[in-house]
Structure formats: C-alpha cells, structure tokens
Short mmCIF file of C-alpha atoms in Angstrom, two decimals:
data_model
loop_
_atom_site.label_atom_id
_atom_site.label_comp_id
_atom_site.label_asym_id
_atom_site.label_seq_id
_atom_site.Cartn_x
_atom_site.Cartn_y
_atom_site.Cartn_z
CA UNK A 283 7.87 31.48 -14.49
CA UNK A 284 6.57 29.84 -11.91
CA UNK A 285 8.70 26.38 -11.71
CA UNK A 286 6.78 22.91 -12.32
CA UNK A 287 10.00 21.14 -12.55
CA UNK A 288 9.57 17.99 -10.30
CA UNK A 289 6.13 16.18 -12.11
CA UNK A 290 5.06 13.24 -9.47
CA UNK A 291 7.63 10.87 -10.06
CA UNK A 292 9.64 8.04 -9.07
CA UNK A 293 7.83 6.12 -6.04
CA UNK A 294 10.15 5.67 -3.96
CA UNK A 295 10.09 1.79 -2.60
CA UNK A 296 11.83 0.72 1.04
CA UNK A 297 14.75 -1.57 0.33
CA UNK A 298 15.59 -0.09 -3.16
CA UNK A 299 19.37 0.34 -3.01
CA UNK A 300 20.21 3.78 -3.78
CA UNK A 301 24.01 3.47 -4.33
CA UNK A 302 24.35 6.82 -2.52
CA UNK A 303 27.62 6.77 0.13
CA UNK A 304 28.54 9.85 0.42
CA UNK A 305 26.48 11.34 3.70
CA UNK A 306 26.77 8.47 6.50
CA UNK A 307 24.41 5.82 4.53
CA UNK A 308 27.03 2.83 4.66
CA UNK A 309 24.69 0.14 6.05
CA UNK A 310 25.94 -0.90 9.57
CA UNK A 311 25.30 -3.88 12.00
CA UNK A 312 23.77 -0.88 15.08
CA UNK A 313 21.59 0.00 12.69
CA UNK A 314 20.25 -3.63 11.08
CA UNK A 315 19.60 -4.19 14.80
CA UNK A 316 17.48 -0.97 15.68
CA UNK A 317 16.19 -1.60 12.39
CA UNK A 318 15.05 -4.97 13.64
CA UNK A 319 13.81 -4.15 16.57
CA UNK A 320 11.84 -0.82 15.42
CA UNK A 321 10.01 -3.77 13.18
CA UNK A 322 9.54 -5.78 15.79
CA UNK A 323 7.37 -2.42 16.47
CA UNK A 324 9.86 -1.78 19.97
CA UNK A 325 9.12 1.87 20.61
CA UNK A 326 12.99 2.55 22.24
CA UNK A 327 13.98 1.68 18.68
CA UNK A 328 12.05 3.53 17.08
CA UNK A 329 12.76 7.12 19.42
CA UNK A 330 17.08 5.64 18.97
CA UNK A 331 16.61 6.03 15.04
CA UNK A 332 14.69 8.93 15.22
CA UNK A 333 17.26 10.53 17.74
CA UNK A 334 19.42 9.10 15.31
CA UNK A 335 18.61 10.47 11.88
CA UNK A 336 16.62 13.24 13.14
CA UNK A 337 19.70 15.72 12.25
CA UNK A 338 21.18 14.48 8.67
CA UNK A 339 17.07 14.14 7.64
CA UNK A 340 16.49 17.64 8.84
CA UNK A 341 19.81 18.67 7.63
CA UNK A 342 18.90 17.70 3.50
CA UNK A 343 15.21 18.72 4.13
CA UNK A 344 16.23 22.25 5.20
CA UNK A 345 18.79 22.39 2.05
CA UNK A 346 16.09 21.04 -0.22
CA UNK A 347 12.97 22.81 1.26
CA UNK A 348 12.04 26.59 1.13
CA UNK A 349 11.56 27.30 4.96
CA UNK A 350 12.33 25.63 8.26
CA UNK A 351 9.10 24.80 8.86
CA UNK A 352 8.58 23.26 5.86
CA UNK A 353 12.12 21.23 6.81
CA UNK A 354 10.38 19.80 10.07
CA UNK A 355 7.24 19.29 7.96
CA UNK A 356 9.49 16.96 5.86
CA UNK A 357 10.96 15.64 8.97
CA UNK A 358 7.71 14.56 10.38
CA UNK A 359 6.18 12.80 7.03
CA UNK A 360 9.92 11.18 6.75
CA UNK A 361 9.03 9.52 9.89
CA UNK A 362 5.72 9.01 9.60
CA UNK A 363 6.87 7.02 6.32
CA UNK A 364 9.12 5.12 8.32
CA UNK A 365 6.53 4.47 10.69
CA UNK A 366 4.39 3.36 7.53
CA UNK A 367 6.70 1.01 5.76
CA UNK A 368 9.92 -0.30 8.24
CA UNK A 369 8.37 -3.83 7.68
CA UNK A 370 8.82 -4.02 3.95
CA UNK A 371 12.19 -2.45 4.30
CA UNK A 372 14.29 -5.54 3.16
CA UNK A 373 17.80 -4.59 3.95
CA UNK A 374 19.07 -4.33 0.51
CA UNK A 375 20.82 -1.07 1.15
CA UNK A 376 21.42 0.87 4.02
CA UNK A 377 18.86 1.84 5.95
CA UNK A 378 20.60 5.70 6.37
CA UNK A 379 20.05 5.51 2.33
CA UNK A 380 16.46 4.49 2.41
CA UNK A 381 16.10 6.59 4.64
CA UNK A 382 17.54 9.89 3.21
CA UNK A 383 15.98 8.92 -0.01
CA UNK A 384 12.48 8.73 1.72
CA UNK A 385 13.46 12.33 2.79
CA UNK A 386 14.62 13.84 -0.21
CA UNK A 387 11.24 12.32 -2.14
CA UNK A 388 9.02 14.25 0.67
CA UNK A 389 11.22 17.26 0.09
CA UNK A 390 10.37 16.95 -3.51
CA UNK A 391 6.61 16.16 -3.03
CA UNK A 392 6.59 19.65 -1.00
CA UNK A 393 7.98 21.80 -3.33
CA UNK A 394 5.38 20.45 -6.04
CA UNK A 395 2.75 21.19 -3.67
CA UNK A 396 4.49 24.33 -3.29
CA UNK A 397 5.38 24.99 -7.09
CA UNK A 398 1.79 26.20 -8.16
CA UNK A 399 1.64 28.74 -5.20
CA UNK A 400 4.74 30.76 -4.33
CA UNK A 401 6.62 31.83 -7.28
CA UNK A 402 10.20 30.19 -6.60
CA UNK A 403 12.13 33.26 -7.44
CA UNK A 404 10.45 35.32 -4.96
CA UNK A 405 10.37 32.94 -2.25
CA UNK A 406 14.31 32.26 -2.48
CA UNK A 407 15.02 36.44 -2.22
CA UNK A 408 13.04 35.86 1.15
CA UNK A 409 15.01 32.87 2.36
CA UNK A 410 18.62 34.54 1.67
CA UNK A 411 17.37 37.88 3.28
CA UNK A 412 16.08 35.63 6.69
CA UNK A 413 19.07 33.84 6.40
CA UNK A 414 21.13 36.85 6.35
CA UNK A 415 19.33 38.06 9.22
CA UNK A 416 19.81 35.07 11.36
CA UNK A 417 23.21 35.88 10.38
CA UNK A 418 23.45 39.60 11.04
CA UNK A 419 21.70 38.95 14.90
CA UNK A 420 23.82 36.00 15.90
CA UNK A 421 20.94 33.16 15.42
CA UNK A 422 22.49 30.78 13.30
CA UNK A 423 24.85 28.35 15.47
CA UNK A 424 27.13 28.69 12.30
CA UNK A 425 28.23 32.15 12.42
CA UNK A 426 31.81 31.69 13.14
CA UNK A 427 32.49 31.58 9.15
CA UNK A 428 31.60 33.91 6.81
CA UNK A 429 32.76 32.29 3.65
CA UNK A 430 30.56 29.73 4.41
CA UNK A 431 27.45 32.00 5.71
CA UNK A 432 27.60 33.54 2.20
CA UNK A 433 27.18 29.92 0.59
CA UNK A 434 24.53 29.14 2.72
CA UNK A 435 23.05 31.96 1.73
CA UNK A 436 23.85 32.15 -1.47
CA UNK A 437 22.40 28.44 -1.77
CA UNK A 438 18.96 28.86 -0.54
CA UNK A 439 18.82 31.96 -2.85
CA UNK A 440 19.15 29.37 -5.48
CA UNK A 441 15.86 28.56 -7.59
CA UNK A 442 14.17 25.31 -6.20
CA UNK A 443 15.04 23.17 -8.95
CA UNK A 444 18.74 24.44 -8.55
CA UNK A 445 19.20 24.16 -5.33
CA UNK A 446 17.95 20.78 -4.82
CA UNK A 447 19.81 19.29 -7.94
CA UNK A 448 22.92 21.03 -6.58
CA UNK A 449 22.61 19.33 -2.75
CA UNK A 450 21.15 15.80 -4.22
CA UNK A 451 24.29 15.68 -6.88
CA UNK A 452 27.48 17.37 -4.83
CA UNK A 453 26.32 16.61 -1.46
CA UNK A 454 24.48 13.48 -1.60
CA UNK A 455 26.15 12.01 -4.61
CA UNK A 456 23.02 10.97 -6.37
CA UNK A 457 23.81 10.89 -10.15
CA UNK A 458 22.15 12.83 -12.55
CA UNK A 459 20.08 9.42 -13.94
CA UNK A 460 18.34 9.10 -10.23
CA UNK A 461 18.30 13.03 -9.48
CA UNK A 462 16.42 12.33 -13.09
CA UNK A 463 14.01 9.27 -11.86
CA UNK A 464 13.18 11.35 -9.15
CA UNK A 465 11.98 14.66 -10.40
CA UNK A 466 9.97 13.23 -13.38
CA UNK A 467 13.25 14.98 -15.98
CA UNK A 468 15.81 13.63 -18.33
CA UNK A 469 19.58 13.05 -16.84
CA UNK A 470 19.96 16.14 -19.40
CA UNK A 471 18.02 18.53 -17.57
CA UNK A 472 19.47 17.36 -14.54
CA UNK A 473 23.02 18.19 -15.69
CA UNK A 474 21.79 21.23 -17.21
CA UNK A 475 19.71 22.84 -13.71
CA UNK A 476 23.93 21.45 -11.83
CA UNK A 477 25.47 23.80 -14.11
CA UNK A 478 22.74 26.67 -14.21
CA UNK A 479 23.82 26.11 -9.78
CA UNK A 480 26.79 26.77 -10.31
CA UNK A 481 26.52 29.80 -12.07
CA UNK A 482 24.13 31.27 -10.03
CA UNK A 483 26.19 30.33 -7.34
CA UNK A 484 29.72 31.58 -8.86
CA UNK A 485 27.79 35.44 -9.69
CA UNK A 486 26.44 35.56 -6.06
CA UNK A 487 29.46 34.05 -4.65
CA UNK A 488 32.46 35.95 -6.64
CA UNK A 489 32.14 39.88 -5.55
CA UNK A 490 32.74 38.97 -2.27
CA UNK A 491 35.25 36.31 -3.03
CA UNK A 492 37.35 37.63 -5.56
CA UNK A 493 35.73 41.61 -5.58
CA UNK A 494 38.22 44.49 -5.36
CA UNK A 495 39.56 45.73 -2.03
CA UNK A 496 38.05 49.16 -1.17
CA UNK B 40 38.60 28.18 -26.54
CA UNK B 41 37.82 26.45 -22.87
CA UNK B 42 35.20 23.95 -21.94
CA UNK B 43 31.51 24.57 -21.10
CA UNK B 44 30.63 24.60 -17.15
CA UNK B 45 28.84 21.53 -18.10
CA UNK B 46 32.21 19.71 -19.40
CA UNK B 47 33.91 20.75 -16.57
CA UNK B 48 31.69 19.96 -14.43
CA UNK B 49 31.45 16.50 -15.99
CA UNK B 50 35.77 16.68 -15.84
CA UNK B 51 35.27 17.55 -12.01
CA UNK B 52 32.93 14.19 -11.53
CA UNK B 53 34.88 12.01 -13.46
CA UNK B 54 32.37 11.39 -16.67
CA UNK B 55 33.48 13.61 -19.10
CA UNK B 56 33.75 12.90 -22.75
CA UNK B 57 37.35 12.31 -24.27
CA UNK B 58 38.00 15.14 -25.75
CA UNK B 59 36.92 17.85 -22.74
CA UNK B 60 38.73 15.16 -20.27
CA UNK B 61 41.89 15.34 -22.77
CA UNK B 62 41.70 19.68 -22.50
CA UNK B 63 41.25 20.21 -19.04
CA UNK B 64 44.61 19.27 -18.13
CA UNK B 65 46.49 21.26 -20.41
CA UNK B 66 44.24 24.22 -19.74
CA UNK B 67 45.18 26.34 -16.76
CA UNK B 68 41.47 28.63 -16.91
CA UNK B 69 39.68 25.29 -17.05
CA UNK B 70 41.79 23.49 -14.23
CA UNK B 71 40.85 26.59 -12.18
CA UNK B 72 37.55 26.43 -13.21
CA UNK B 73 37.03 22.49 -11.91
CA UNK B 74 39.51 23.12 -8.58
CA UNK B 75 36.71 26.48 -7.85
CA UNK B 76 34.08 23.74 -8.56
CA UNK B 77 35.75 21.12 -6.09
CA UNK B 78 35.93 23.98 -3.72
CA UNK B 79 31.87 24.55 -3.61
CA UNK B 80 31.28 21.19 -3.80
CA UNK B 81 33.61 20.79 -0.37
CA UNK B 82 32.22 23.77 0.96
CA UNK B 83 28.18 22.68 0.51
CA UNK B 84 29.32 19.16 1.68
CA UNK B 85 30.89 21.22 4.86
CA UNK B 86 27.64 23.54 6.08
CA UNK B 87 26.72 21.90 9.57
CA UNK B 88 23.91 20.20 10.30
CA UNK B 89 21.02 21.31 11.60
CA UNK B 90 18.65 20.30 14.09
CA UNK B 91 14.74 21.64 13.97
CA UNK B 92 14.26 24.30 16.75
CA UNK B 93 11.28 21.63 18.51
CA UNK B 94 11.06 18.26 19.34
CA UNK B 95 9.19 16.10 16.89
CA UNK B 96 9.49 12.78 18.60
CA UNK B 97 6.62 13.42 20.67
CA UNK B 98 4.10 14.14 18.03
CA UNK B 99 5.45 11.27 16.07
CA UNK B 100 5.38 8.96 19.34
CA UNK B 101 1.50 9.71 19.72
CA UNK B 102 0.60 9.16 16.19
CA UNK B 103 2.29 5.90 16.82
CA UNK B 104 0.01 5.19 19.43
CA UNK B 105 -3.06 6.15 17.73
CA UNK B 106 -1.75 4.29 14.70
CA UNK B 107 -1.46 1.43 16.87
CA UNK B 108 -5.05 1.96 18.60
CA UNK B 109 -6.55 1.99 14.89
CA UNK B 110 -4.73 -0.78 13.89
CA UNK B 111 -6.08 -2.82 16.95
CA UNK B 112 -9.76 -1.57 16.24
CA UNK B 113 -8.80 -2.66 12.80
CA UNK B 114 -8.24 -5.90 13.22
CA UNK B 115 -11.27 -6.26 15.99
CA UNK B 116 -13.02 -4.83 12.66
CA UNK B 117 -12.30 -7.35 10.72
CA UNK B 118 -12.66 -10.19 13.02
CA UNK B 119 -16.05 -9.46 13.86
CA UNK B 120 -16.43 -9.19 10.12
CA UNK B 121 -15.16 -12.57 9.22
CA UNK B 122 -17.39 -13.93 12.06
CA UNK B 123 -20.54 -12.52 10.79
CA UNK B 124 -19.75 -13.72 6.91
CA UNK B 125 -18.41 -17.31 8.39
CA UNK B 126 -21.83 -17.32 10.09
CA UNK B 127 -24.38 -15.64 7.26
CA UNK B 128 -22.25 -18.33 5.35
CA UNK B 129 -23.24 -21.50 7.76
CA UNK B 130 -26.87 -19.87 8.07
CA UNK B 131 -27.16 -19.57 4.28
CA UNK B 132 -25.49 -23.19 3.59
CA UNK B 133 -27.91 -25.00 6.15
CA UNK B 134 -30.82 -22.73 4.43
CA UNK B 135 -30.26 -23.78 1.47
CA UNK B 136 -29.49 -27.28 1.75
CA UNK B 137 -32.35 -27.64 3.84
CA UNK B 138 -34.88 -25.78 0.96
CA UNK B 139 -32.46 -28.31 -1.58
CA UNK B 140 -33.85 -31.42 0.66
CA UNK B 141 -37.38 -30.26 0.98
CA UNK B 142 -37.80 -29.66 -2.82
CA UNK B 143 -36.45 -33.34 -3.25
CA UNK B 144 -38.82 -34.52 -0.96
CA UNK B 145 -41.73 -32.73 -2.30
CA UNK B 146 -40.32 -34.14 -5.80
CA UNK B 147 -40.36 -37.23 -4.45
CA UNK B 148 -43.84 -37.50 -2.79
CA UNK B 149 -45.07 -35.90 -5.98
CA UNK B 150 -43.90 -38.72 -8.44
CA UNK B 151 -45.59 -41.42 -5.67
CA UNK B 152 -48.59 -39.60 -5.61
CA UNK B 153 -48.85 -39.75 -9.13
CA UNK B 154 -47.35 -43.56 -9.30
CA UNK B 155 -50.03 -44.01 -7.03
CA UNK B 156 -53.18 -42.75 -8.96
CA UNK B 157 -52.11 -44.72 -11.80
CA UNK B 158 -52.39 -47.68 -9.79
CA UNK B 159 -55.85 -46.99 -8.70
CA UNK B 160 -56.77 -46.34 -12.21
CA UNK B 161 -55.28 -50.00 -13.13
CA UNK B 162 -57.23 -51.28 -10.55
CA UNK B 163 -60.20 -49.88 -11.43
CA UNK B 164 -59.89 -51.52 -14.49
CA UNK B 165 -59.99 -55.24 -13.50
CA UNK B 166 -63.74 -54.49 -11.84
CA UNK B 167 -65.14 -55.10 -8.56
CA UNK B 168 -68.13 -56.89 -7.40
CA UNK B 169 -68.60 -59.31 -10.32
CA UNK B 170 -65.31 -60.52 -9.78
CA UNK B 171 -64.43 -64.06 -9.03
CA UNK B 172 -61.67 -64.71 -6.99
CA UNK B 173 -60.25 -68.00 -4.95
CA UNK B 174 -60.73 -67.62 -1.44
CA UNK B 175 -57.10 -67.36 -0.90
CA UNK B 176 -56.57 -64.20 -3.75
CA UNK B 177 -59.45 -62.68 -2.03
CA UNK B 178 -57.98 -63.08 1.46
CA UNK B 179 -54.66 -61.54 0.24
CA UNK B 180 -56.75 -58.72 -1.24
CA UNK B 181 -58.71 -58.29 1.35
CA UNK B 182 -55.71 -57.85 3.32
CA UNK B 183 -54.14 -55.36 1.40
CA UNK B 184 -56.99 -53.04 0.91
CA UNK B 185 -56.97 -53.09 4.65
CA UNK B 186 -53.51 -52.07 4.93
CA UNK B 187 -53.72 -49.26 2.44
CA UNK B 188 -57.10 -48.17 4.38
CA UNK B 189 -54.59 -47.95 7.42
CA UNK B 190 -52.15 -45.64 5.23
CA UNK B 191 -54.75 -44.12 4.23
CA UNK B 192 -56.26 -42.83 7.19
CA UNK B 193 -52.61 -41.93 8.56
CA UNK B 194 -52.32 -40.06 5.57
CA UNK B 195 -55.81 -38.19 6.25
CA UNK B 196 -54.30 -37.41 9.80
CA UNK B 197 -51.04 -35.18 8.06
CA UNK B 198 -51.76 -31.18 8.08
CA UNK B 199 -50.97 -29.27 6.07
CA UNK B 200 -47.68 -28.25 7.19
CA UNK B 201 -46.17 -31.60 7.14
CA UNK B 202 -47.07 -32.48 3.55
CA UNK B 203 -43.51 -32.71 2.52
CA UNK B 204 -42.20 -34.59 4.97
CA UNK B 205 -39.72 -37.69 5.15
CA UNK B 206 -43.22 -39.45 7.13
CA UNK B 207 -45.33 -38.49 4.43
CA UNK B 208 -42.74 -39.98 1.99
CA UNK B 209 -42.53 -43.36 3.68
CA UNK B 210 -46.51 -43.23 3.66
CA UNK B 211 -46.65 -42.86 0.08
CA UNK B 212 -43.88 -45.14 -0.45
CA UNK B 213 -45.75 -47.81 1.04
CA UNK B 214 -49.12 -47.08 0.02
CA UNK B 215 -47.61 -47.33 -3.75
CA UNK B 216 -45.99 -50.39 -2.46
CA UNK B 217 -49.54 -52.22 -1.68
CA UNK B 218 -51.11 -50.53 -4.65
CA UNK B 219 -48.40 -52.84 -6.67
CA UNK B 220 -48.83 -55.71 -4.85
CA UNK B 221 -52.59 -55.16 -4.86
CA UNK B 222 -52.07 -54.51 -8.60
CA UNK B 223 -50.37 -57.86 -9.09
CA UNK B 224 -52.88 -60.08 -7.46
CA UNK B 225 -55.73 -58.43 -9.53
CA UNK B 226 -53.53 -58.71 -12.98
CA UNK B 227 -52.79 -63.06 -11.81
CA UNK B 228 -56.77 -63.32 -11.24
CA UNK B 229 -57.61 -61.69 -14.73
CA UNK B 230 -55.36 -63.69 -16.29
CA UNK B 231 -56.72 -66.76 -14.54
CA UNK B 232 -60.29 -65.96 -15.23
CA UNK B 233 -59.55 -65.68 -18.47
CA UNK B 234 -57.88 -69.09 -18.71
#
C-alpha cells in the first residue's frame, strides 16, 4: 500500500527549542554572531552559515528523502526558509537545532508530496540498487567500509516512514512525541515504526553479517 | 519469554517499563539484542556526512538578490500607495469640509430670506400712504428704507454662482437687521397713533 503517513502536521517556527542535542546542535557563540550578522542582511554571514550547515543539512535531507536530487531540493528550500525567517529566529535554542528542524520539516513535506505519486516500497528498492551501484563503481566516497555500506544500503531500502523515524529518533535524537508532532501521528505510531525499521534492518543485515560461511 | 522489539528499544533508550527494565539484565539473549540495537544506532550515527553534487550557494545568492529587489519594489509600492491614500484623504476631507460649509451657508441664507419675508409681511400690515408720522420718525423710516434699497441693489447684482456665499449671507443679515429696525419703528408709531 502506498504510504500517506506524513500528513500535514506541526508548522515549525523559528526559535522553538527542539531539545535535540545529538548532532551538532549545541549553541555556540560563533553561531550567535553569524546569525546576528545574517539577520542584519550581511550576505557574507549568510554564505558562511550556508557553508557551515550545507553538509549536515544535506546529509539529513539525504537520509530522509529518496534521491540526491530530492535532498538538494530540501537543502535549497531549507536555506530559502532560513533567509525568509531568520529575522524571527529568537535564539531560544541553537541555530543548528533550528535549521535541522526546518530541514526535517522540508524533507517530510517532500515525502508527503511524493507519497501519492510513487509507491515508496518500489522506490526504496530502486534506491538501494542505486546505492549498491555507487558502491560497486566506487562512486561513493565511503566505499571503504563494507559493513557501513550495507547499513547505508539497508537504510535506503527501508520504507519512507520507517527510514524517517529511525533516523530522526536514533541519530537526530528526536523523541517519539516530537516525531509524532512532526508527522501528524501518535507517539505509539512512532514507536512501532522504529521497531519496524529495526526489524527490517535486521532482516537485511543479518545474512551479510551473520550468515554461514561458504 | 523475551522482550518484544519495542520493549528492547525502550530499554536501550532508557524509557522502558519497570518489568522490561528488570528483565533485560537477567536475560542474556535480550542483553545481546539490546547491544545489537545500540550497535545499529552507532552505525547509523557514524555514516559520513555527504555534500551535494553541485554548489547551491550561487542560486541561493541570486534568489536573495531577487528577493531584496522585490522587497525594495514592495516598499516603494507601499510608499506610493500611502502617499496616494494620504492625498485622497486630504482632498476628500477638504471636499467634505467645503461641502459642509456650503450647505451651512445655504441653510443660514434660506433662514434669513424667510425671516426677511416674515418681516416684510409684518411691515405690509402697518399700511403705507395714509400713515401719520412725526418728522423724526419719517426721517428714520426713509433712512432705513434707503439702506434696504442699497442692500437689495447689491443682492440684485449677485450672480447665480455666488448665491450661497459668505458675502450674500452678510447682505441678507444686514437686510434682516434693517427690516427688523424698520418694524420696530413702525410698531412704535402704530402704538403711538393708537394711543
């Protein structure tokens, strides 16, 4: 069944504390200074912020969305949102936390738009093949650790919802309540999706990691 | 009996119920599972950062410049709209004020004309040619009637476009005042003759 799991839900506002601190979301004085200059319209400060957060935001988008192109769209939309809303960023939480939350929100929006067009199960298989192809041809810069590539391929093969929940919870550090609010679902739904994601990952990883030697 | 995957995750994340949290340490299989889940979590977190294939900043900078340009146009538009609104307001207020003043003049003039007609009506009741007056009273009456004639001449020269002007209003005020005086003189004379 094609997913329609991410209904329009919480609208994110600049300055809302996220409570997420797992991935480089600590507030720094340097960020504060840059944000203040960016708020004043300083283009150099905006570019510095972009350069500083380009990779983390793209990586987050890449993990949540289906294709590199989608992730680039999310990166661009995230920074356009930052340009629009930075004046309203109150600085209650870290700028990094805010921007990651905006990126997650944009990624969910992208998935919602796609959910009705392309069945995610089909696409996840295609994506996993694409990741595997990258690995086989040495295109991906991370092709030196086979078990890591397996995990990346397995992650890409997960259904959208399971992939989003496991990434937001296990890596980004969002609570089930926060994920539920973003996805317009309940915390129980988030918990069951997390369990589902781990079950699917185990299925996909076990033969490689623990299968019998031949 | 082992813990469910949801319970194992809850134990891993420190949010398990008392029963699940109590079971895990005493069950080697569940302990291994929890450690496996931690290992997957670490593996995911250790996936390297990625970068987009192309530099997106030039496009963003262009968008930023376009947005600033749009912002300037919007500001200019608002300024022009505010100016136009203020101008319209001033014209409107002035127009309204003038219309109100004109209506007031017209009403006051109409009232004076009516008063003037009432006074003339009263004067007619006193009679004219057969009246008996003292020389002094006759002089006063002639003087008043002459002045009324002068006012009437001035009123006769007023064009249609100035019927409700301040000058005309003042002429009618003067005419009413003179007629009033004339009525007073006539009233006094009649009373005297009556005696």
